[in-house]
PDB file of C-alpha atoms and ligand atoms in Angstrom:
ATOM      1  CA  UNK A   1      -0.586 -21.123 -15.608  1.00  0.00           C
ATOM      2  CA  UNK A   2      -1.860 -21.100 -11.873  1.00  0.00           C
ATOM      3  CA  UNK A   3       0.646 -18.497 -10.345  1.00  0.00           C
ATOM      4  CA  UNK A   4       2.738 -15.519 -12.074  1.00  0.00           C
ATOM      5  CA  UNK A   5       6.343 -17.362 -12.918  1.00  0.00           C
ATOM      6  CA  UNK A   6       7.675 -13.750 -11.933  1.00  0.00           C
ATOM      7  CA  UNK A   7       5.836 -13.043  -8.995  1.00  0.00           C
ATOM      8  CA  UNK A   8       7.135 -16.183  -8.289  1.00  0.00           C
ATOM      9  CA  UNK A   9      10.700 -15.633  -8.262  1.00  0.00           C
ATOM     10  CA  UNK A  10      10.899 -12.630  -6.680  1.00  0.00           C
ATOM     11  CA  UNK A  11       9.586 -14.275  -4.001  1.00  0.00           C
ATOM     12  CA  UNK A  12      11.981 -16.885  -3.900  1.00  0.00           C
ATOM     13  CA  UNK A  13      14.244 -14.087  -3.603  1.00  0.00           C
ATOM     14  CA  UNK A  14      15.680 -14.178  -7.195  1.00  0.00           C
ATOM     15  CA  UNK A  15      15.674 -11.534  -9.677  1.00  0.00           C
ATOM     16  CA  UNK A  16      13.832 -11.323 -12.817  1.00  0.00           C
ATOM     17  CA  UNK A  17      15.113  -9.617 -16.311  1.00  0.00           C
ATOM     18  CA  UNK A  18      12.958  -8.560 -18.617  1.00  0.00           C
ATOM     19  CA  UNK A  19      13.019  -6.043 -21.978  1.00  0.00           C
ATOM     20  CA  UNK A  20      10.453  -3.598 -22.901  1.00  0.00           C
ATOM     21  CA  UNK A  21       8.340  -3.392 -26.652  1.00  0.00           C
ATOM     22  CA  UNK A  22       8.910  -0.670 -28.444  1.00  0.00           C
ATOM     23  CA  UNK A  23       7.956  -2.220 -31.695  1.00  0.00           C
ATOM     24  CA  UNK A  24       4.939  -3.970 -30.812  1.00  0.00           C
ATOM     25  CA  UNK A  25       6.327  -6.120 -33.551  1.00  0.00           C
ATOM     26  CA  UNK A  26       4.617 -10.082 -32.904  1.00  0.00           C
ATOM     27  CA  UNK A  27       7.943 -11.573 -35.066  1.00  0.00           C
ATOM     28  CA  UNK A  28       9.985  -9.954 -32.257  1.00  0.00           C
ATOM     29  CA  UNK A  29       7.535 -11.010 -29.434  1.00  0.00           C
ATOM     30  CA  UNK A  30       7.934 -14.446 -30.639  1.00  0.00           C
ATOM     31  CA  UNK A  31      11.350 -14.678 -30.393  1.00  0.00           C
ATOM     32  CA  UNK A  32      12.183 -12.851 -27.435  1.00  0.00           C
ATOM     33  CA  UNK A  33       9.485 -15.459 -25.583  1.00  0.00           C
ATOM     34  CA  UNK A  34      10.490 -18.817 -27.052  1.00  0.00           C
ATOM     35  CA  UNK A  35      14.134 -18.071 -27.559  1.00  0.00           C
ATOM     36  CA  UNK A  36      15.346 -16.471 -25.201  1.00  0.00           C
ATOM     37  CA  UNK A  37      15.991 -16.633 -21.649  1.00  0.00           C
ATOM     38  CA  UNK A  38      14.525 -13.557 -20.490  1.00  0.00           C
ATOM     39  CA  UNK A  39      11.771 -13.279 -17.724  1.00  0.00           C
ATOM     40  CA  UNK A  40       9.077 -11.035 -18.867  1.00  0.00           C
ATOM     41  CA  UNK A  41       8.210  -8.344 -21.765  1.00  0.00           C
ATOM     42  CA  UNK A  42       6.496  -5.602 -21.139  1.00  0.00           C
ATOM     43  CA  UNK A  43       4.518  -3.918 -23.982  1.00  0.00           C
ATOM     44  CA  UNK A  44       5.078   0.020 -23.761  1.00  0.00           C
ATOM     45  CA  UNK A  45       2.048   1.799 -24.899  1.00  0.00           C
ATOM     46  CA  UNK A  46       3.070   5.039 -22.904  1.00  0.00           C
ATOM     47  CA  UNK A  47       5.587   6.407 -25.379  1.00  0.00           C
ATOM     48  CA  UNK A  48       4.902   4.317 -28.637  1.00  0.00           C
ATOM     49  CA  UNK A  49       2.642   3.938 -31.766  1.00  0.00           C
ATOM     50  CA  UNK A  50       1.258   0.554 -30.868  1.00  0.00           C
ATOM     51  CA  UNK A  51      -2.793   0.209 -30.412  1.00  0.00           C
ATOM     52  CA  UNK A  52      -4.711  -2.911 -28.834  1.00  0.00           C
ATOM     53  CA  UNK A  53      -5.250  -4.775 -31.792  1.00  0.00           C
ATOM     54  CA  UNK A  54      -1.624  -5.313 -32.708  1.00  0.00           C
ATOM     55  CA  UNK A  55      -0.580  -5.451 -29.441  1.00  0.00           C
ATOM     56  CA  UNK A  56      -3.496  -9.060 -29.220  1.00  0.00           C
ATOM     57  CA  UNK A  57      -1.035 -10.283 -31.676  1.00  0.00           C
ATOM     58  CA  UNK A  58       2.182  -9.926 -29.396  1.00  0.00           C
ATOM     59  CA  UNK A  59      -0.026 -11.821 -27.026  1.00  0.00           C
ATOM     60  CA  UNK A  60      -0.577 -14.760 -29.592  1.00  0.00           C
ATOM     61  CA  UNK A  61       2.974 -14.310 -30.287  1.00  0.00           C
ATOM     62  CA  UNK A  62       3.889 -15.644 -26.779  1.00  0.00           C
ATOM     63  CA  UNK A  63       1.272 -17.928 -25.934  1.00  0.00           C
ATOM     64  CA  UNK A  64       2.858 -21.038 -25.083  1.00  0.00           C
ATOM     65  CA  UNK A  65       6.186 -19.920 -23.936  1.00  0.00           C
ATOM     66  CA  UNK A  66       5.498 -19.776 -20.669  1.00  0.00           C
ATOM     67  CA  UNK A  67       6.882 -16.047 -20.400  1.00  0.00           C
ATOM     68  CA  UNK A  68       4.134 -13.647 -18.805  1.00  0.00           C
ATOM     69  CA  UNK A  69       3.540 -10.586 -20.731  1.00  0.00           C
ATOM     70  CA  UNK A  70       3.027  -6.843 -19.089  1.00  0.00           C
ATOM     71  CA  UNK A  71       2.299  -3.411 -20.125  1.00  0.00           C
ATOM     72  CA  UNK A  72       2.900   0.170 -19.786  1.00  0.00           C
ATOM     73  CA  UNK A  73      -0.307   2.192 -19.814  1.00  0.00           C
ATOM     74  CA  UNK A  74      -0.063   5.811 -20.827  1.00  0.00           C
ATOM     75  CA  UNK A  75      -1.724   6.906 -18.055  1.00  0.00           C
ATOM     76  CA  UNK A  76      -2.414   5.749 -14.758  1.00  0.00           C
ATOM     77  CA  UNK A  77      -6.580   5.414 -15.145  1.00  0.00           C
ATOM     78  CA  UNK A  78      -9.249   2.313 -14.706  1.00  0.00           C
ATOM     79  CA  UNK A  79     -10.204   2.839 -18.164  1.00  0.00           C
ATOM     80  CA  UNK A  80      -6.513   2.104 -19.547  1.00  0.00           C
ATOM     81  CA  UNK A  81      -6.179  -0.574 -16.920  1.00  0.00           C
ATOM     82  CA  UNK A  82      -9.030  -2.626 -17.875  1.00  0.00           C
ATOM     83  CA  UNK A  83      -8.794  -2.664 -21.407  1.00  0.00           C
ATOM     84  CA  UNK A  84      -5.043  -3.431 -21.100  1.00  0.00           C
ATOM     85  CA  UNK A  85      -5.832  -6.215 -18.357  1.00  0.00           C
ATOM     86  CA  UNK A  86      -8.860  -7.769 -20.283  1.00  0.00           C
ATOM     87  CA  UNK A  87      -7.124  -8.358 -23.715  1.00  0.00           C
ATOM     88  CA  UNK A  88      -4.807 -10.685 -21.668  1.00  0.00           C
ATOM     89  CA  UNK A  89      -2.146  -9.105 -20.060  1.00  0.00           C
ATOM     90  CA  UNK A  90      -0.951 -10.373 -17.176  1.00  0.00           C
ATOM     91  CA  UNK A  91       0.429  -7.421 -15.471  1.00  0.00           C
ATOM     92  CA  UNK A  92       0.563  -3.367 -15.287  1.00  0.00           C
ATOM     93  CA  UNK A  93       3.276  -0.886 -15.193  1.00  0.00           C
ATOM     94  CA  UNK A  94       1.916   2.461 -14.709  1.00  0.00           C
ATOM     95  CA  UNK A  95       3.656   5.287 -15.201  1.00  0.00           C
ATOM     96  CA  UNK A  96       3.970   8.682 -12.980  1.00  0.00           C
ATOM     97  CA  UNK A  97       3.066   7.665  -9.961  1.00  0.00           C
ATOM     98  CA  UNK A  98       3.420  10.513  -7.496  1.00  0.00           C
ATOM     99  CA  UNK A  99       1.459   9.433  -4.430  1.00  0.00           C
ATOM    100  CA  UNK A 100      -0.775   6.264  -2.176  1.00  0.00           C
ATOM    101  CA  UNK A 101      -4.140   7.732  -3.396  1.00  0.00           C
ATOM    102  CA  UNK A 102      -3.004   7.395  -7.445  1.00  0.00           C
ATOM    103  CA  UNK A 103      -1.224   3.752  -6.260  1.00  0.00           C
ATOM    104  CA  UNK A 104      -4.670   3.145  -4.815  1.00  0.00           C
ATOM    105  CA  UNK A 105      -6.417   3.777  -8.378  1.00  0.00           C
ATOM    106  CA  UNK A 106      -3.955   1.632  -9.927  1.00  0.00           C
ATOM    107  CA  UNK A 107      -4.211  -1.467  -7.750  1.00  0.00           C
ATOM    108  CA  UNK A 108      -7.942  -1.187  -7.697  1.00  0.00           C
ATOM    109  CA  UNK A 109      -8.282  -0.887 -11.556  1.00  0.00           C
ATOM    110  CA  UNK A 110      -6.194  -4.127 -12.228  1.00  0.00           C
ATOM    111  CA  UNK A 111      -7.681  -6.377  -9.119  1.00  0.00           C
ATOM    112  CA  UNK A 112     -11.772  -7.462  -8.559  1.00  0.00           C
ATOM    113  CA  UNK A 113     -13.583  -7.642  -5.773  1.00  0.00           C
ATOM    114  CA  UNK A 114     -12.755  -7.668  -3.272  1.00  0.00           C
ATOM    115  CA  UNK A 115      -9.745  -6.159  -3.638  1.00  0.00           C
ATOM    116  CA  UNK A 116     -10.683  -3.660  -6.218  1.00  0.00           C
ATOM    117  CA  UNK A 117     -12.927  -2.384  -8.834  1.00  0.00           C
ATOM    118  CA  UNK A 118     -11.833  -3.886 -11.762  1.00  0.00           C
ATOM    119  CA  UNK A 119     -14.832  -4.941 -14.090  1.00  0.00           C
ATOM    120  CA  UNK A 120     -16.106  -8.252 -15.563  1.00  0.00           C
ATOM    121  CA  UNK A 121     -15.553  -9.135 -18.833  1.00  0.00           C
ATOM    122  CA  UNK A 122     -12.315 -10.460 -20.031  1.00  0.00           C
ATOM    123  CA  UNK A 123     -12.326 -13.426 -22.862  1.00  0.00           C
ATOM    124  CA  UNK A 124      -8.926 -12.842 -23.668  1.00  0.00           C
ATOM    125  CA  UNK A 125      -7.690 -12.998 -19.770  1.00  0.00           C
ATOM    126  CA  UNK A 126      -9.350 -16.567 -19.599  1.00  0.00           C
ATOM    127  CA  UNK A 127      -7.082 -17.350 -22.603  1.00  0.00           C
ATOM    128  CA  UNK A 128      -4.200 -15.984 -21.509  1.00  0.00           C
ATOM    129  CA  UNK A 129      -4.403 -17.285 -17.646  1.00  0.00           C
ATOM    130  CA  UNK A 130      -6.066 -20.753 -18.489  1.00  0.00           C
ATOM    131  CA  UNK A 131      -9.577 -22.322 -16.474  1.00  0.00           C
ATOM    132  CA  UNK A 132     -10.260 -20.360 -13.295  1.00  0.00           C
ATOM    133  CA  UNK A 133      -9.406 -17.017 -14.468  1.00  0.00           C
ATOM    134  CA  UNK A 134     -11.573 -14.517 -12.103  1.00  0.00           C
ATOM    135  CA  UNK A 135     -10.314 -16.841  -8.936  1.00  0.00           C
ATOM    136  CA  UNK A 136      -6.856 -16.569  -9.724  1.00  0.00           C
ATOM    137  CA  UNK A 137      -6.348 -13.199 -11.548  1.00  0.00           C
ATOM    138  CA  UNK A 138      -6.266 -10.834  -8.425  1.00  0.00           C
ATOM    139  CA  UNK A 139      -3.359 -13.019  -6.993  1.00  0.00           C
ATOM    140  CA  UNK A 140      -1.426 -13.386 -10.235  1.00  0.00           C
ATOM    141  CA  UNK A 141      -2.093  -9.850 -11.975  1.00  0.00           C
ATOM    142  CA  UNK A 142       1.829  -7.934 -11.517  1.00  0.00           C
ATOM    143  CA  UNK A 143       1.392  -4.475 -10.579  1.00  0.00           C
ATOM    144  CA  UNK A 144       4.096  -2.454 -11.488  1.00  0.00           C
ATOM    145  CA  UNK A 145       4.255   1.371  -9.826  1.00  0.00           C
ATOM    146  CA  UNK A 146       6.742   4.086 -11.468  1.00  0.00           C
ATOM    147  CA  UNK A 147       8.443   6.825  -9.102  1.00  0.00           C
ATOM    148  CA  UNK A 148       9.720   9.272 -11.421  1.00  0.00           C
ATOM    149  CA  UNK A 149       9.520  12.483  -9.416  1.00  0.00           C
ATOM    150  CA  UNK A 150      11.288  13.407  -6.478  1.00  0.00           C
ATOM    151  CA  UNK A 151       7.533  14.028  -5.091  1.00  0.00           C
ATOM    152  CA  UNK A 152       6.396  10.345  -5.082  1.00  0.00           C
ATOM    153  CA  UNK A 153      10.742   9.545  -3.459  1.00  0.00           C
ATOM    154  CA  UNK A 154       9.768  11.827  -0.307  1.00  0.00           C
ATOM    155  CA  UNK A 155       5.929   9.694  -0.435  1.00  0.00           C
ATOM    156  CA  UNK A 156       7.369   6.556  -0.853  1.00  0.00           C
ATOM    157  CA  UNK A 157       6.516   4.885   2.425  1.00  0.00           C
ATOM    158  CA  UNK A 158       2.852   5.853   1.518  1.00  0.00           C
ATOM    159  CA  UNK A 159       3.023   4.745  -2.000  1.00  0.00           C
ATOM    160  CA  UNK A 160       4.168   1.339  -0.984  1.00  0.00           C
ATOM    161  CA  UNK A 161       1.902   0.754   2.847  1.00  0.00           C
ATOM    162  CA  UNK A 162      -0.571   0.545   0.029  1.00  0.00           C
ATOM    163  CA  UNK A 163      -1.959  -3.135  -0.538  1.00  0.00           C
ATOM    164  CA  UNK A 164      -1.574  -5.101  -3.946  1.00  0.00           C
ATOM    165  CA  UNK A 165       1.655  -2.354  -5.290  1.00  0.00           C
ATOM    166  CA  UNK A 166       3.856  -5.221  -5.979  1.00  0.00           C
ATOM    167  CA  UNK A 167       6.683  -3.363  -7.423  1.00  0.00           C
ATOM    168  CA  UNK A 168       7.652   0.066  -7.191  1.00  0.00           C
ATOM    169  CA  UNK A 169      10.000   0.660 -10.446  1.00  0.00           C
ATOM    170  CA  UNK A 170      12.114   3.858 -11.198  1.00  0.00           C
ATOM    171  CA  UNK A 171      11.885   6.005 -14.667  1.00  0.00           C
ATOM    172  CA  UNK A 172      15.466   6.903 -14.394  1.00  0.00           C
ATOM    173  CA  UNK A 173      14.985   9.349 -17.164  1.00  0.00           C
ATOM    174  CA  UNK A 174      11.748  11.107 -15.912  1.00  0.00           C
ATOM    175  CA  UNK A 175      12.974  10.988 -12.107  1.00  0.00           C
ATOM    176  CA  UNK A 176      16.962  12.432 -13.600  1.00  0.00           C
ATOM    177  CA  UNK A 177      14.008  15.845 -15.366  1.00  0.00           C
ATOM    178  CA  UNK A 178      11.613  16.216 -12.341  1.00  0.00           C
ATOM    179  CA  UNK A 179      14.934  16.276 -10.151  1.00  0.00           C
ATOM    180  CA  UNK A 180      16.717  18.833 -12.959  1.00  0.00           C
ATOM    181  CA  UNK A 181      20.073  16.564 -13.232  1.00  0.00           C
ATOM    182  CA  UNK A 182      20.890  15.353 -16.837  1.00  0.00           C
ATOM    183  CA  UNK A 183      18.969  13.009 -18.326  1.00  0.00           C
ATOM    184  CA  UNK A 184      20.133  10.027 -18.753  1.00  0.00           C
ATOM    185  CA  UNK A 185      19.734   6.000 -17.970  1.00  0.00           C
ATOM    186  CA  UNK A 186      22.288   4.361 -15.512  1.00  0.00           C
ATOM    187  CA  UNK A 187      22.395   7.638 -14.355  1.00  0.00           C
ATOM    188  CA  UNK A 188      25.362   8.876 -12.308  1.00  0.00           C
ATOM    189  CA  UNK A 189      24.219  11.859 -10.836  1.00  0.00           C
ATOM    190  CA  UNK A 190      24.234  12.277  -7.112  1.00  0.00           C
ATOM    191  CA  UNK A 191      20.695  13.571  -6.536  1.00  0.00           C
ATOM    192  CA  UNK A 192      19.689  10.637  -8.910  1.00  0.00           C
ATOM    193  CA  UNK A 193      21.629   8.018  -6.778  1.00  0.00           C
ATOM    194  CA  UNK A 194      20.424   9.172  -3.591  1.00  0.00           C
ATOM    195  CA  UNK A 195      16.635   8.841  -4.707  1.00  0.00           C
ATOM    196  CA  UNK A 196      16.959   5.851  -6.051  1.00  0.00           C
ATOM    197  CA  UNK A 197      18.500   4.265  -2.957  1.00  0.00           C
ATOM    198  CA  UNK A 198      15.469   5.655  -0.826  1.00  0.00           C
ATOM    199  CA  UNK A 199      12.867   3.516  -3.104  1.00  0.00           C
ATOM    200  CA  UNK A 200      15.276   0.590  -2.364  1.00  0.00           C
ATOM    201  CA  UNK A 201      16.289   0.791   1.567  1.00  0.00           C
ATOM    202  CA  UNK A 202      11.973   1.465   1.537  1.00  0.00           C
ATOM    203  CA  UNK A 203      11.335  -1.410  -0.707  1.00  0.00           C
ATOM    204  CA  UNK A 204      13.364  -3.366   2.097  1.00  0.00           C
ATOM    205  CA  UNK A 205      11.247  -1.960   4.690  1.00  0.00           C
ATOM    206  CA  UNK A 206       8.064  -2.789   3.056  1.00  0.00           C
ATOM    207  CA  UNK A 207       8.778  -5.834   1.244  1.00  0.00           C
ATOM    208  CA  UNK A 208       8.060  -4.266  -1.889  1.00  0.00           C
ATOM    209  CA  UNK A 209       9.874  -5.627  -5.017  1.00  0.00           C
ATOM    210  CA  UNK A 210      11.999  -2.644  -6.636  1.00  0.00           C
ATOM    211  CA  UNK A 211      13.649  -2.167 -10.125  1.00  0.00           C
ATOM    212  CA  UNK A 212      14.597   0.197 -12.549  1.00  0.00           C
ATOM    213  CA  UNK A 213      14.960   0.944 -16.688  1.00  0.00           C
ATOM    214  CA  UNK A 214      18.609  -0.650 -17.203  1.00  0.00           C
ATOM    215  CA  UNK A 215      20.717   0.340 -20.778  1.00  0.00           C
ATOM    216  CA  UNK A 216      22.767  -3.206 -20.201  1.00  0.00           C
ATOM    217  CA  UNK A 217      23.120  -6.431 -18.356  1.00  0.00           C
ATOM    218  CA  UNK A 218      25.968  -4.742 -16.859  1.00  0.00           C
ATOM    219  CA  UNK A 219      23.840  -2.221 -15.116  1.00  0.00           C
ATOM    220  CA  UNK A 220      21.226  -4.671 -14.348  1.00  0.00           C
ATOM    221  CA  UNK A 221      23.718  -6.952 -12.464  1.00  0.00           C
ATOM    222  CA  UNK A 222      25.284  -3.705 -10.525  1.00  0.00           C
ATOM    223  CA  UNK A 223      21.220  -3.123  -9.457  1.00  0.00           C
ATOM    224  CA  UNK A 224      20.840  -7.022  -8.472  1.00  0.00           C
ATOM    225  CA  UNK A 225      23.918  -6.434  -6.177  1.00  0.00           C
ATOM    226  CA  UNK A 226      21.959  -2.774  -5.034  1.00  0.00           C
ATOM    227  CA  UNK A 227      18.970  -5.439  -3.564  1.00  0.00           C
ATOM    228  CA  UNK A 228      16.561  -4.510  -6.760  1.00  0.00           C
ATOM    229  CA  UNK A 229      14.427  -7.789  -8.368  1.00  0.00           C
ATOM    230  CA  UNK A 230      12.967  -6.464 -11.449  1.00  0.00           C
ATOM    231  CA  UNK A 231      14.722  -5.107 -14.479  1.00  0.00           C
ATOM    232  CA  UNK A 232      13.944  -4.648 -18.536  1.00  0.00           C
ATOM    233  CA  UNK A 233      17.483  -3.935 -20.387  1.00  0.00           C
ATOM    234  CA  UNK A 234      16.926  -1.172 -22.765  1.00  0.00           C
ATOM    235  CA  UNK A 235      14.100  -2.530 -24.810  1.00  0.00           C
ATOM    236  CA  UNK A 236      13.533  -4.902 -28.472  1.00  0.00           C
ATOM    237  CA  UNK A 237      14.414  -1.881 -30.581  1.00  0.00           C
ATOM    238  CA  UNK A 238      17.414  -0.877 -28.420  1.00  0.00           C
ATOM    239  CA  UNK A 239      18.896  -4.779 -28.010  1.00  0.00           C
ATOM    240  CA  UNK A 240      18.900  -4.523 -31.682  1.00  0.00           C
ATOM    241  CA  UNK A 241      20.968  -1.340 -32.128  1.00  0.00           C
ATOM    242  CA  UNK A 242      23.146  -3.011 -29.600  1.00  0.00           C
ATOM    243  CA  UNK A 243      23.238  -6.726 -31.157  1.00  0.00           C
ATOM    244  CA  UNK A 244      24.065  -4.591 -35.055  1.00  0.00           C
ATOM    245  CA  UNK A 245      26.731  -2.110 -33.122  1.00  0.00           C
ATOM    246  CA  UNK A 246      28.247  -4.991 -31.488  1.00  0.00           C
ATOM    247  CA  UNK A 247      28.627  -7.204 -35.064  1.00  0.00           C
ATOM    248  CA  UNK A 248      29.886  -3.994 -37.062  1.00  0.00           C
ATOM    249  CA  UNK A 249      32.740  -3.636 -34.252  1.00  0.00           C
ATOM    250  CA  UNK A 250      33.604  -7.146 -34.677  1.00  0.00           C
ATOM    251  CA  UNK A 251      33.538  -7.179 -38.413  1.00  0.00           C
ATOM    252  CA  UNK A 252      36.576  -4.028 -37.894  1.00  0.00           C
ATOM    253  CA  UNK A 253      38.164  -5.407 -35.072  1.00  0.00           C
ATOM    254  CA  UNK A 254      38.284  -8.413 -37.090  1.00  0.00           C
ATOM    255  CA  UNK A 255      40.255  -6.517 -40.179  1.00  0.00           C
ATOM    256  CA  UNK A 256      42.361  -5.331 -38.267  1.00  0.00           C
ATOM    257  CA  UNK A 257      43.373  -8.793 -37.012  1.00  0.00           C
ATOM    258  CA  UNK A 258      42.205  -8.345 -33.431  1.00  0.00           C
ATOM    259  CA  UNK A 259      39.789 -11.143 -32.984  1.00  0.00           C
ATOM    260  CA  UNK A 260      40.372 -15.062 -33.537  1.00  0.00           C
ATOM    261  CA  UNK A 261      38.425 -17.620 -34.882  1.00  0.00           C
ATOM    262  CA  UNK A 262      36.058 -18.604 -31.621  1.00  0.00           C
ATOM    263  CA  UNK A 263      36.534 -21.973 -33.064  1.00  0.00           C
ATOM    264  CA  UNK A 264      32.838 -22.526 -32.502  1.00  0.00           C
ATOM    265  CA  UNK A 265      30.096 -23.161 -35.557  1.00  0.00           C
ATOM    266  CA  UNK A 266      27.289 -20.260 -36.421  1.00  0.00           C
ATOM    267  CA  UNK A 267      24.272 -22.201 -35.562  1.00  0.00           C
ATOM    268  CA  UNK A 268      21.336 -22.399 -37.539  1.00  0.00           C
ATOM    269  CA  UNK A 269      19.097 -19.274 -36.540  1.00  0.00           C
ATOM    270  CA  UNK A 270      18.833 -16.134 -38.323  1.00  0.00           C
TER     271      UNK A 270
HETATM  272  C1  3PY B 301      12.012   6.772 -17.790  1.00  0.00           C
HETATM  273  O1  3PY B 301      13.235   6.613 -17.781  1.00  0.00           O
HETATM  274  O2  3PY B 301      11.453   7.852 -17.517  1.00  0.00           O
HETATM  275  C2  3PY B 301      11.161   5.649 -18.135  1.00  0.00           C
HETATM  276  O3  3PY B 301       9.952   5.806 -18.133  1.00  0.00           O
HETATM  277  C3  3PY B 301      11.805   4.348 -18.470  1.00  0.00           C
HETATM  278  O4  3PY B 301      10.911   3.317 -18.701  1.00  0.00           O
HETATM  279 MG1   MG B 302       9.247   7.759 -17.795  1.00  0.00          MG
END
């Protein structure tokens, strides 16, 4: 690969739809990437039990597919950044970002020099990015900023003047606590609505990509239409509660003769 394909298509002014890893599972990884249409994963290692190692092997899983692969650090620091960046990610979503000096920490962890800090040393990133790694990593790395407190909405102009924040990306749950409205994603409280169209009309202002944690393609499209670009639905272990709810009301509506045949054959995956 010589550019990020989602990078890419934001820039062509098109949206991108991604999920998040919850599992860490590479069986999942590997169909999500090469069967599916979606844009992007991201890897969640903020709120889940998934270390490096296994998370190499989600990396395997999706080599060759084309489909770049991100993660959520737990915690906004160089440390996290590098090790996350040099097994091969291609991209950063860090969480909790509350103002431009911790964007600044962020962007500097995940770009070299000159642009940042980030240290040499990453066999798996010439893997994962192909022959000319260190010239084209800064340019291709994703970095993903979270606003999830109504301190880093009122510093958002800040938080996004800062060079290299590609994307600034809204924890609707955190941002629905920190502003004490009900929790909740797709969230319909006022206070929530109004901060989340501030990190838009900004993200307008700045040309900053925007996006936030969708429950369905039904939200996603409503946030398209809002003017955001970049989107996970729920996540792999929530698409699967959805995909096993959805056949179990189809199996009753079925009995209870409300569906038809589609007329159409299964198909051969399972
Ligand atoms: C939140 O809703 O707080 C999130 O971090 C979603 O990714
Ligand atoms: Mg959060």
């Amino acid at each position: 690969m010589d550019s990020n394909p989602v990078l890419d298509k934001m820039k062509r002014g098109e949206a991108t739809i991604g999920t998040w890893s919850t599992t860490g599972d590479p069986s999942v990884i590997e169909v999500l990437t090469h069967m599916t249409d979606l844009d992007w994963i991201t890897v969640d290692f903020e709120h889940n039990a998934i270390d490096v190692s296994t998370a190499v092997n989600c990396l395997r899983a999706s080599q060759g597919s084309g489909i770049p692969m991100f993660a959520r650090v737990p915690y906004g620091d160089k440390v996290w950044i590098k090790r996350i960046l040099d097994i091969g990610f291609m991209g950063i979503v860090v969480p909790d970002v509350k103002n431009a000096e911790q964007a600044l920490i962020a962007v500097q962890a995940a770009k070299y020099a000159p642009d940042g800090l980030r240290g040499i040393g990453s066999a798996r990133g010439q893997i994962s990015y192909g022959p000319g790694f260190y010239e084209k990593a800064n340019e291709m790395t994703l970095v993903v900023i979270m606003i999830e407190d109504p301190v880093a909405v009122d510093q958002i102009d800040e938080i996004m003047a800062v060079p290299g924040v590609d994307v600034c990306f809204i924890g609707p749950n955190d941002l629905a606590q920190t502003l004490g409205v009900p929790i909740g994603l797709d969230n319909k409280h006022p206070d929530h609505i109004a901060a989340v169209q501030k990190v838009v009309d900004a993200g307008k202002r700045h040309g900053v990509f925007t996006g936030a944690h969708t429950a369905s393609g039904e939200e996603a499209s409503r946030r398209i239409k809002q003017g955001m670009q970049w989107f996970p639905i729920s996540s792999d272990a929530g698409l699967l509660k959805m995909g096993v709810e959805g056949q179990l009301a189809s199996v009753k509506a079925g009995l209870e003769g409300q569906l038809d045949d589609d007329g159409e054959d299964g198909g051969t995956f399972y």
